[in-house]
mmCIF file of C-alpha atoms in Angstrom:
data_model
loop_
_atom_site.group_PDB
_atom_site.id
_atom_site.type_symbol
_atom_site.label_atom_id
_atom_site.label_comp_id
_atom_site.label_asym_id
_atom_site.label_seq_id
_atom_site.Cartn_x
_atom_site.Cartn_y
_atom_site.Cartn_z
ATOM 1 C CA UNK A 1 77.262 -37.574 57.237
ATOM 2 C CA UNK A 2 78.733 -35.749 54.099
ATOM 3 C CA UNK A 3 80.008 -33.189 55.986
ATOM 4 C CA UNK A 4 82.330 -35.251 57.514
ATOM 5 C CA UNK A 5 84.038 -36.282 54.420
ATOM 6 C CA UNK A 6 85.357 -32.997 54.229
ATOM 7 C CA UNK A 7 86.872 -32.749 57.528
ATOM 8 C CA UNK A 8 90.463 -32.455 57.496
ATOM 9 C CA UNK A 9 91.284 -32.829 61.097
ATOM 10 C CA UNK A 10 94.716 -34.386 61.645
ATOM 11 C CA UNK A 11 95.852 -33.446 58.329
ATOM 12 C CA UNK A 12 99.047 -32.129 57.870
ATOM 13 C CA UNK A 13 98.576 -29.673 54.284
ATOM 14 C CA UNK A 14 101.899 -28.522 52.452
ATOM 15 C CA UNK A 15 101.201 -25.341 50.452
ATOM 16 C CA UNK A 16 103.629 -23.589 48.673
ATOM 17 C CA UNK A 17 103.159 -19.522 47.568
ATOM 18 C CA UNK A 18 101.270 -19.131 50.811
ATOM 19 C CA UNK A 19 102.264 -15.921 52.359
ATOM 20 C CA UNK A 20 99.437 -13.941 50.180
ATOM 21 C CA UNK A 21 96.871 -14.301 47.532
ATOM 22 C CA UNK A 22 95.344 -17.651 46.196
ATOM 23 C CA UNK A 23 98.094 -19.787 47.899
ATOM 24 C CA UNK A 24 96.876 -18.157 51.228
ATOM 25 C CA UNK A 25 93.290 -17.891 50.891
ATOM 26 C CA UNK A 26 93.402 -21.791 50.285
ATOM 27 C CA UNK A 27 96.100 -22.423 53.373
ATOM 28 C CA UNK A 28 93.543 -20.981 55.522
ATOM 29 C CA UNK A 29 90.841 -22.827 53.597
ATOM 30 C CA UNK A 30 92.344 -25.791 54.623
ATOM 31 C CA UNK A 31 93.078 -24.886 57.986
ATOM 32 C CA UNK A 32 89.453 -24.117 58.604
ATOM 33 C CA UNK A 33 88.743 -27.747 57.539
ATOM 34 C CA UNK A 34 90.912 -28.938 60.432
ATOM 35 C CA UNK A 35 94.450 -29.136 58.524
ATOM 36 C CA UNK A 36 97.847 -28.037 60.317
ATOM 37 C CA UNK A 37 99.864 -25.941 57.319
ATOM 38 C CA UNK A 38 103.350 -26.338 56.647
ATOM 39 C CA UNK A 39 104.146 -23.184 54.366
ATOM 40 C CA UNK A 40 106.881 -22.795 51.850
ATOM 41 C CA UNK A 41 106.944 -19.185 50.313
ATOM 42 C CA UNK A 42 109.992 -16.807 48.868
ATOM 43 C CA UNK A 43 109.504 -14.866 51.414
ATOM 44 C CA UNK A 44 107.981 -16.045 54.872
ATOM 45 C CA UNK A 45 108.935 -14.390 57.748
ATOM 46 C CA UNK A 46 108.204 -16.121 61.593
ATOM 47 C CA UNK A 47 105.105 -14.381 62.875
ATOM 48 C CA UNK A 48 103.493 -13.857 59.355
ATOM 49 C CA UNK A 49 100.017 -12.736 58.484
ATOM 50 C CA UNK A 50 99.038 -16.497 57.515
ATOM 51 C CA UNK A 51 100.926 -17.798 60.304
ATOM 52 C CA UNK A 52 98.840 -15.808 62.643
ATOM 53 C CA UNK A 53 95.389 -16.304 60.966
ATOM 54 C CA UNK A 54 95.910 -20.182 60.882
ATOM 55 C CA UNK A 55 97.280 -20.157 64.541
ATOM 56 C CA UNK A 56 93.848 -18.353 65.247
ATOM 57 C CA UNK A 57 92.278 -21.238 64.253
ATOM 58 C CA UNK A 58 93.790 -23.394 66.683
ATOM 59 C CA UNK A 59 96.058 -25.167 63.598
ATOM 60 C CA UNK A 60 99.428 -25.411 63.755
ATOM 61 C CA UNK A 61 101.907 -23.463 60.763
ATOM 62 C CA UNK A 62 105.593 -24.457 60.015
ATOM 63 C CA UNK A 63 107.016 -21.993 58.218
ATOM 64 C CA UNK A 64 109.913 -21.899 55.443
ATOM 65 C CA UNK A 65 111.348 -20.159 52.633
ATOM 66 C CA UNK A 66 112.975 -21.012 49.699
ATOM 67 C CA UNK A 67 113.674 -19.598 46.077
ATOM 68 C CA UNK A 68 111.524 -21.929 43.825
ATOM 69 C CA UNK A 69 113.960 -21.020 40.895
ATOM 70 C CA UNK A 70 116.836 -22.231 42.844
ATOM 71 C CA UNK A 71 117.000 -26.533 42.327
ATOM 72 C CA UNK A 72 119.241 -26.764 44.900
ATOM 73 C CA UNK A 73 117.504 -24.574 47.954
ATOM 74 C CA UNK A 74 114.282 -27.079 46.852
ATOM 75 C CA UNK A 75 115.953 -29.805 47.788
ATOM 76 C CA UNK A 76 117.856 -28.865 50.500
ATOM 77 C CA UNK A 77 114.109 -27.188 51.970
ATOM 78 C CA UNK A 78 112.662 -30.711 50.784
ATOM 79 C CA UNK A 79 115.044 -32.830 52.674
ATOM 80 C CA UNK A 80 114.231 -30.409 55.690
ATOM 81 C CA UNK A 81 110.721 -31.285 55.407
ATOM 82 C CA UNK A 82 110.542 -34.783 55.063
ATOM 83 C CA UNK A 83 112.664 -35.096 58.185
ATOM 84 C CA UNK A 84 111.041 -32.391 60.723
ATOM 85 C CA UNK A 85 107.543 -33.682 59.225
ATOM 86 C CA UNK A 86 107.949 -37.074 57.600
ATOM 87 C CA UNK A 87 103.975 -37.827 56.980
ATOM 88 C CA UNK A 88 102.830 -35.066 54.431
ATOM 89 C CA UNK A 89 98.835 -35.332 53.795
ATOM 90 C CA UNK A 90 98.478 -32.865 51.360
ATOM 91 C CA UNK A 91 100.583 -30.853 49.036
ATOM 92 C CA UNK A 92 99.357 -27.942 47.462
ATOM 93 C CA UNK A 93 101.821 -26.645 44.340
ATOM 94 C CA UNK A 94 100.582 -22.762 44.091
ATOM 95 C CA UNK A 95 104.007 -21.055 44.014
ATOM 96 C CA UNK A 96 104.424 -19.417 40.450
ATOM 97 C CA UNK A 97 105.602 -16.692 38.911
ATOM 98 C CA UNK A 98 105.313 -14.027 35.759
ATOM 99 C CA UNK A 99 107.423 -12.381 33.825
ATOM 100 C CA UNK A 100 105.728 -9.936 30.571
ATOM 101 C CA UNK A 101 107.709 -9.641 27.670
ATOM 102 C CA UNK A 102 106.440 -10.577 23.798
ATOM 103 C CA UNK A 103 108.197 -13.548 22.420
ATOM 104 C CA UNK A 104 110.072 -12.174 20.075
ATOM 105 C CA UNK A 105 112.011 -10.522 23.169
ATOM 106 C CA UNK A 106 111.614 -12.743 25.683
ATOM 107 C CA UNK A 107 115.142 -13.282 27.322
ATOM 108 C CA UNK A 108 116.336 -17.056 28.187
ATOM 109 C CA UNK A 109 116.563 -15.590 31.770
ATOM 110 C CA UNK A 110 112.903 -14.621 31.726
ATOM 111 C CA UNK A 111 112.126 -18.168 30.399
ATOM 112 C CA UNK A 112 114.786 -20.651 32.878
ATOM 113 C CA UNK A 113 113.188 -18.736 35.522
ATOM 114 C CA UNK A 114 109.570 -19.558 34.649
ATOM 115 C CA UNK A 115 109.993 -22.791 33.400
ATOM 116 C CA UNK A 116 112.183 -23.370 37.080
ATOM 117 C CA UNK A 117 109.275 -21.782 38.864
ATOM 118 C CA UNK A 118 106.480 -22.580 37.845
ATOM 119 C CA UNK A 119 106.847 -26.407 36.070
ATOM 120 C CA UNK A 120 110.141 -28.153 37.611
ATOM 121 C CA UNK A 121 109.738 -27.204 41.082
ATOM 122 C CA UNK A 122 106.183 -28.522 41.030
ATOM 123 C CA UNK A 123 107.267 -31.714 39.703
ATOM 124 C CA UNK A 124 110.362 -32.008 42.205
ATOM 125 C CA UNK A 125 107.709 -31.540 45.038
ATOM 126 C CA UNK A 126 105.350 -34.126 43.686
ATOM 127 C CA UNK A 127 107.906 -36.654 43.142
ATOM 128 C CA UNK A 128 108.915 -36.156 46.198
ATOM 129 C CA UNK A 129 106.191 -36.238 48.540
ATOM 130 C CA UNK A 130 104.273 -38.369 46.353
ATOM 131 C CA UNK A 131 106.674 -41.201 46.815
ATOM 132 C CA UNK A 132 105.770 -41.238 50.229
ATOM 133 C CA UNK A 133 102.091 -41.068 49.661
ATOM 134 C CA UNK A 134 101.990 -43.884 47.383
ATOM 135 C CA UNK A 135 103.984 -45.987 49.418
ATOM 136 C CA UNK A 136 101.628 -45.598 52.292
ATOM 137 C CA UNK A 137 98.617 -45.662 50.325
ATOM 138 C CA UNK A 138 97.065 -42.381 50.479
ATOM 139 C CA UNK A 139 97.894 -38.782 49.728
ATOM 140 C CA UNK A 140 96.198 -35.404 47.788
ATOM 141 C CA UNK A 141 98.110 -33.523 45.803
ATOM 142 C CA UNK A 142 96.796 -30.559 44.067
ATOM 143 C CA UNK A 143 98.401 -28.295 41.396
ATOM 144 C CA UNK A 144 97.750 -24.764 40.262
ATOM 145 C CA UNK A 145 96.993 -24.448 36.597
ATOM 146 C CA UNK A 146 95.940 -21.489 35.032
ATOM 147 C CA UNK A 147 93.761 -20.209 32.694
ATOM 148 C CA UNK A 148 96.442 -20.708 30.199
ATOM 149 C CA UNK A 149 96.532 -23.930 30.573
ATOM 150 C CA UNK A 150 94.054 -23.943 27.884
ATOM 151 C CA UNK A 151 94.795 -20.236 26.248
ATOM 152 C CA UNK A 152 97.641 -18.797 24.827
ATOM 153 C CA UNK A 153 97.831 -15.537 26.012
ATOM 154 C CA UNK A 154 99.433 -12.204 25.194
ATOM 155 C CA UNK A 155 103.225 -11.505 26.134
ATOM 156 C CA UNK A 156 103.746 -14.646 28.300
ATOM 157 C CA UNK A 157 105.294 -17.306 26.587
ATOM 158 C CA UNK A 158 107.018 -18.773 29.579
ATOM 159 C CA UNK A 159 103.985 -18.578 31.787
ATOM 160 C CA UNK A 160 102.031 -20.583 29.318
ATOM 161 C CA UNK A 161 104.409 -22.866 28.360
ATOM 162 C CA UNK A 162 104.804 -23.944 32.002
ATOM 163 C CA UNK A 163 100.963 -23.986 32.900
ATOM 164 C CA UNK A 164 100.208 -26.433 29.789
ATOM 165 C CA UNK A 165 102.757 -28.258 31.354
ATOM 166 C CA UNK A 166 101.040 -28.363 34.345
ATOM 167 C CA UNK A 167 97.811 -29.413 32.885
ATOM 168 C CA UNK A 168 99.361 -32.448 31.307
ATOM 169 C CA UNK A 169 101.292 -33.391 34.693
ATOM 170 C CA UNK A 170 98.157 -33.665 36.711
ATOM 171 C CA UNK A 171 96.992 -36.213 33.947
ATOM 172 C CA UNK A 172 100.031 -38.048 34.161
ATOM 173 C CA UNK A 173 100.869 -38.430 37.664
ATOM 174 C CA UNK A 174 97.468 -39.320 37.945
ATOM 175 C CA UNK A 175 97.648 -41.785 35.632
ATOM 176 C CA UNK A 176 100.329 -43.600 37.651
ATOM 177 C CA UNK A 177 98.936 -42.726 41.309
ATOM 178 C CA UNK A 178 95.592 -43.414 41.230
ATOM 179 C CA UNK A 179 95.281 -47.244 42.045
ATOM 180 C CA UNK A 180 97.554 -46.400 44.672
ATOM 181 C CA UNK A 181 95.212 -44.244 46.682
ATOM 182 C CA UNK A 182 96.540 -40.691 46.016
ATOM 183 C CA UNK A 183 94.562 -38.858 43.981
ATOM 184 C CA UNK A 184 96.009 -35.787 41.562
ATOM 185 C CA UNK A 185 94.573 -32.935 40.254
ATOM 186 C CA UNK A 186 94.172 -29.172 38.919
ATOM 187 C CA UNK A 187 92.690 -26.070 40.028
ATOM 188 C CA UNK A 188 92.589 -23.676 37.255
ATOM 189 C CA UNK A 189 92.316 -19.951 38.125
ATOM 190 C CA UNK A 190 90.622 -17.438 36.495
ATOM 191 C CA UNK A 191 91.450 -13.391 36.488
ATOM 192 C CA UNK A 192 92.037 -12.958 40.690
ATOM 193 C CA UNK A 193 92.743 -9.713 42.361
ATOM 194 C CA UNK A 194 95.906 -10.873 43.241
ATOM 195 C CA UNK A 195 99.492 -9.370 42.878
ATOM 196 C CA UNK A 196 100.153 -10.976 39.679
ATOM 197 C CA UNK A 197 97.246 -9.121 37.844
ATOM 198 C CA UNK A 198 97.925 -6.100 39.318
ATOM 199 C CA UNK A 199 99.075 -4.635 35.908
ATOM 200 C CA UNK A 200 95.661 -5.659 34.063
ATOM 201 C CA UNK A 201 93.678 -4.158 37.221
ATOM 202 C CA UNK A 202 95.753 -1.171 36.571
ATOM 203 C CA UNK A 203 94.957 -0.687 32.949
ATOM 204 C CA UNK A 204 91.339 0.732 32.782
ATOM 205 C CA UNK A 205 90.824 -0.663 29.124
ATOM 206 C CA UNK A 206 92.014 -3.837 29.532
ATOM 207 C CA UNK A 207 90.530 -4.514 33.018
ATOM 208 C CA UNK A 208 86.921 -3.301 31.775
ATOM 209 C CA UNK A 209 87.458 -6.026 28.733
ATOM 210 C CA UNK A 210 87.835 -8.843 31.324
ATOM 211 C CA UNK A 211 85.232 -7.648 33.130
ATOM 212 C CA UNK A 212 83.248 -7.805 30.309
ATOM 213 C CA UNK A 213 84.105 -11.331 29.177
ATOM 214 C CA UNK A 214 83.304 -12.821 33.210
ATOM 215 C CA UNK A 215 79.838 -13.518 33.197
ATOM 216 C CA UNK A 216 79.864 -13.512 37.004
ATOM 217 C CA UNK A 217 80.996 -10.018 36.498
ATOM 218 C CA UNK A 218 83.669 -9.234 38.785
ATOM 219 C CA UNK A 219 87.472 -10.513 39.329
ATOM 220 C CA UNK A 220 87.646 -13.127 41.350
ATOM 221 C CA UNK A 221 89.241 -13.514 45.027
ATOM 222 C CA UNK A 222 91.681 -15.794 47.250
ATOM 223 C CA UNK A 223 88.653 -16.873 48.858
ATOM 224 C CA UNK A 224 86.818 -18.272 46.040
ATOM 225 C CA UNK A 225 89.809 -21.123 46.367
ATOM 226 C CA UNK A 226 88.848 -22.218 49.850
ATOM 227 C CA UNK A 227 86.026 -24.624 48.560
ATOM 228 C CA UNK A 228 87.184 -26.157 45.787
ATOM 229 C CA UNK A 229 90.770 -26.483 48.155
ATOM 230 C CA UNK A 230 89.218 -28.219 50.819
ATOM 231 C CA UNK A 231 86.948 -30.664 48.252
ATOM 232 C CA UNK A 232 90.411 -31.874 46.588
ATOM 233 C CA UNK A 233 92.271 -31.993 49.892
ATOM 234 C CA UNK A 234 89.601 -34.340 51.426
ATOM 235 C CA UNK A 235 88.110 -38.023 51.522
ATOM 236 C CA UNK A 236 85.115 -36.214 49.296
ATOM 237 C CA UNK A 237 87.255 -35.964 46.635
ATOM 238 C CA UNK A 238 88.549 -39.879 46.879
ATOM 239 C CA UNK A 239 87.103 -40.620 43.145
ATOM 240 C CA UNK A 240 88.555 -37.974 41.271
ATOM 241 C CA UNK A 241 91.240 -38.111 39.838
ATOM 242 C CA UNK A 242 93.435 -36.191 36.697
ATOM 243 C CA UNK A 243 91.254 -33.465 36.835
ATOM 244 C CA UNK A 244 91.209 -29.725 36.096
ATOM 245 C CA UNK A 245 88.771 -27.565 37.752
ATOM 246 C CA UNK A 246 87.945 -23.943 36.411
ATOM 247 C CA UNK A 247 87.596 -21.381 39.110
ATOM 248 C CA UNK A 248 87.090 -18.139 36.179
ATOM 249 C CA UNK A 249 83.574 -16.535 37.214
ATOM 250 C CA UNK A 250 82.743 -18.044 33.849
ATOM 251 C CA UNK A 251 85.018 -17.043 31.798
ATOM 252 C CA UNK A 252 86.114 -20.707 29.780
ATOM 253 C CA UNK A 253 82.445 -21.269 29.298
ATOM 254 C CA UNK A 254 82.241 -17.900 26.855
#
């Protein structure tokens, strides 16, 4: 049955950025599929929100922290990993960060940290964990894009610069992977009520002209990732491969 081929039951999901918005709504996607989570946020404390939620699912959740800016805490939390839990199913690279200045002012700081955050931490992960995959034969791993993957965007040179990146790593880690039975690819968000829009949401004007540009009509939410989560972490997804998926209400198609 097609169903099944989106069961996820003795799965073991990786998913950093989990302890709120999109990264959370899709570890508790996954966990409704059947997957146990390991989570990797900043800031994760024992006995968190998500912890509880995907423990109320009968899953399991392994949580651990680590400062995605800082190559060295990676790979010491990495090394961690792979020898508590040494078969990883599913790694899900939603950690990120933003920082708003124009680029004519944008400090190196504000770009290192970005470009640390949001692009070479991804990439460490993936290498990684997709090592193992590929010498086992199987593996999903799914990165967060953005919406400026595609778009420049106003005051976040950084931001972009590491989400294009992002976009062209899916292509070319799929490129490599693929014939070895681990498929990559992208989930591109759209404007989500999430911490990292909270500015915009803020701003009357500028949130009523994004509003007015998503033809769904509305921001979107964490839970609008549990679908398209679940499709790429599962055997229903076993033919795609270097692909970016919009999840925007709409918006790319204006």
């Amino acid at each position: 049955m097609i169903l099944d081929a989106f069961q996820l039951n003795g799965k073991l999901a990786l998913v950093t950025g989990c302890r709120r918005g999109i990264g959370k709504g899709m570890a508790l996607g996954l966990a409704e599929a059947g997957a146990d989570i390991l989570g990797i946020s900043r800031n994760l404390e024992t006995g968190s929100d998500v912890q509880q939620k995907v423990e109320s699912l009968g899953r399991k959740f392994y949580p651990y922290t680590c400062d995605f800016s800082d190559r060295a805490a990676l790979q010491n939390v990495i090394a961690q990993i792979q020898k508590e839990h040494p078969h990883v199913d599913i790694l899900v690279n939603n950690a990120g960060h933003i920082l708003r200045r124009p680029a004519a002012e944008h400090p190196d700081e504000y770009w290192d940290t970005i470009l640390a955050t949001n692009l070479d931490a991804p990439f460490f992960l993936a290498r990684e964990f997709g090592r193992q995959m590929v010498a086992r034969g199987s593996g999903k791993i799914i990165f967060i894009a953005s919406l400026l993957t595609f778009q420049g965007g106003i005051n976040v040179p950084g931001y972009a610069a590491s989400k294009a990146g992002i976009g062209a790593l899916v292509k070319a880690l799929a490129n490599e992977w693929a014939s070895h039975g681990v498929q990559v690819n992208g989930i591109a968000p759209g404007y989500i009520a999430t911490d990292n829009t909270q500015a915009l949401r803020d701003d009357p004007e500028r949130s009523s002209q994004i509003l007015q540009r998503i033809p769904a009509g509305r921001w979107g939410t964490p839970e609008d990732f549990k679908g398209i989560a679940v499709f790429l972490a599962s055997s229903a997804s076993d033919y795609v491969n270097g692909s970016l998926y919009l999840v925007d209400g709409g918006w790319m198609g204006r």
